[in-house]
């Protein structure tokens, strides 16, 4: 019987001053999704998705975050390998970004400018979350 690998990953939609944090990878995604991505990474054995996101964001950006809620899921199926992902809406509790050696750059960009940087698949996964966040914010103000 052939071995099928299964991976769970978490991604953060980090919003600061109404802008979204994106990171530029050292190499383009092996899935053809380009250089720019949302911060995050894979769960380690025994880790919850929330703890994995907190750890990954700290490792990749130096940021401490407050997780608001899970907001989307995604699946990537490749030969002998499947990834299931959970995206979380979160806000940083500090603003001192220090990127890891996995990335070469970072930006906080407006919702309108995200389309320039993100692959359409990623953009479509998160745009509804950003719209919901902005509407909720307007109600609270």
CSV table of C-alpha atoms in Angstrom, one decimal, residues 3-113:
chain,number,residue,atom,x,y,z
A,3,UNK,CA,1.9,6.0,1.7
A,4,UNK,CA,-0.2,9.2,1.5
A,5,UNK,CA,1.0,12.1,3.5
A,6,UNK,CA,-1.4,14.5,5.2
A,7,UNK,CA,-0.5,18.0,6.5
A,8,UNK,CA,-2.4,20.5,8.6
A,9,UNK,CA,-1.4,24.2,8.3
A,10,UNK,CA,-2.6,27.4,9.8
A,11,UNK,CA,-2.5,30.9,8.3
A,12,UNK,CA,-3.1,34.3,9.9
A,13,UNK,CA,-4.9,37.2,8.4
A,14,UNK,CA,-3.1,39.8,10.5
A,15,UNK,CA,-4.8,43.2,10.4
A,16,UNK,CA,-3.0,46.3,11.7
A,17,UNK,CA,-4.3,49.9,11.0
A,18,UNK,CA,-6.8,48.4,8.5
A,19,UNK,CA,-4.0,46.8,6.5
A,20,UNK,CA,-3.1,43.2,6.0
A,21,UNK,CA,0.3,41.6,6.7
A,22,UNK,CA,1.8,39.7,3.8
A,23,UNK,CA,5.2,38.0,3.6
A,24,UNK,CA,7.4,37.4,0.5
A,25,UNK,CA,8.9,33.9,0.4
A,26,UNK,CA,12.5,33.3,-0.5
A,27,UNK,CA,11.3,31.0,-3.3
A,28,UNK,CA,7.9,30.9,-5.1
A,29,UNK,CA,5.4,28.5,-3.7
A,30,UNK,CA,5.7,24.9,-5.1
A,31,UNK,CA,1.9,25.1,-5.7
A,32,UNK,CA,2.4,27.9,-8.2
A,33,UNK,CA,0.9,30.5,-5.9
A,34,UNK,CA,3.8,33.0,-6.3
A,35,UNK,CA,6.0,34.7,-3.8
A,36,UNK,CA,3.6,36.6,-1.5
A,37,UNK,CA,1.6,34.7,1.2
A,38,UNK,CA,-0.1,35.0,4.5
A,39,UNK,CA,2.1,34.2,7.5
A,40,UNK,CA,1.7,30.7,9.1
A,41,UNK,CA,2.8,27.1,8.9
A,42,UNK,CA,2.3,23.6,9.9
A,43,UNK,CA,1.1,22.1,13.1
A,44,UNK,CA,3.6,20.1,15.1
A,45,UNK,CA,2.4,16.8,16.7
A,46,UNK,CA,0.2,17.4,19.8
A,47,UNK,CA,-0.2,21.1,19.0
A,48,UNK,CA,-3.6,22.8,18.6
A,49,UNK,CA,-4.2,25.1,15.6
A,50,UNK,CA,-4.4,28.1,17.9
A,51,UNK,CA,-1.0,27.4,19.5
A,52,UNK,CA,0.5,26.6,16.1
A,53,UNK,CA,-0.6,29.9,14.7
A,54,UNK,CA,0.8,31.8,17.7
A,55,UNK,CA,4.1,30.0,17.4
A,56,UNK,CA,4.4,30.3,13.6
A,57,UNK,CA,3.6,34.1,13.7
A,58,UNK,CA,6.2,34.6,16.4
A,59,UNK,CA,8.8,32.6,14.4
A,60,UNK,CA,8.1,34.2,11.0
A,61,UNK,CA,7.3,37.8,12.0
A,62,UNK,CA,8.3,38.3,15.7
A,63,UNK,CA,4.7,39.4,16.3
A,64,UNK,CA,2.6,38.4,19.3
A,65,UNK,CA,-1.0,38.0,18.2
A,66,UNK,CA,-4.6,37.9,19.5
A,67,UNK,CA,-6.7,35.4,17.5
A,68,UNK,CA,-10.2,36.7,16.8
A,69,UNK,CA,-11.6,33.6,15.2
A,70,UNK,CA,-11.1,31.0,12.5
A,71,UNK,CA,-12.5,32.4,9.2
A,72,UNK,CA,-11.8,30.1,6.3
A,73,UNK,CA,-10.5,26.7,5.3
A,74,UNK,CA,-8.6,25.4,2.3
A,75,UNK,CA,-7.4,22.1,0.8
A,76,UNK,CA,-4.6,21.4,-1.6
A,77,UNK,CA,-4.4,17.9,-3.0
A,78,UNK,CA,-1.2,16.8,-4.8
A,79,UNK,CA,0.0,13.3,-5.8
A,80,UNK,CA,0.5,11.4,-2.5
A,81,UNK,CA,0.2,14.6,-0.4
A,82,UNK,CA,-2.7,16.6,1.0
A,83,UNK,CA,-2.7,19.9,2.9
A,84,UNK,CA,-5.7,21.1,4.9
A,85,UNK,CA,-5.5,24.7,6.1
A,86,UNK,CA,-7.3,26.9,8.6
A,87,UNK,CA,-7.2,30.7,8.3
A,88,UNK,CA,-7.6,32.8,11.3
A,89,UNK,CA,-8.4,36.5,11.7
A,90,UNK,CA,-6.0,38.0,14.1
A,91,UNK,CA,-4.5,41.3,15.3
A,92,UNK,CA,-1.0,41.9,16.6
A,93,UNK,CA,-0.3,43.1,20.1
A,94,UNK,CA,3.0,44.6,19.0
A,95,UNK,CA,4.0,46.2,15.7
A,96,UNK,CA,7.7,45.3,15.5
A,97,UNK,CA,7.9,42.9,12.5
A,98,UNK,CA,11.2,40.9,12.3
A,99,UNK,CA,11.0,38.4,9.5
A,100,UNK,CA,12.6,35.0,9.6
A,101,UNK,CA,15.0,33.6,6.9
A,102,UNK,CA,12.0,31.9,5.2
A,103,UNK,CA,11.1,35.4,3.8
A,104,UNK,CA,12.8,38.3,2.2
A,105,UNK,CA,10.3,41.1,2.8
A,106,UNK,CA,7.0,42.0,4.4
A,107,UNK,CA,4.3,44.6,3.8
A,108,UNK,CA,1.2,45.8,5.4
A,109,UNK,CA,-1.2,46.5,2.4
A,110,UNK,CA,-4.7,47.8,2.0
A,111,UNK,CA,-7.5,45.4,1.1
A,112,UNK,CA,-7.6,47.1,-2.4
A,113,UNK,CA,-3.9,46.5,-3.0
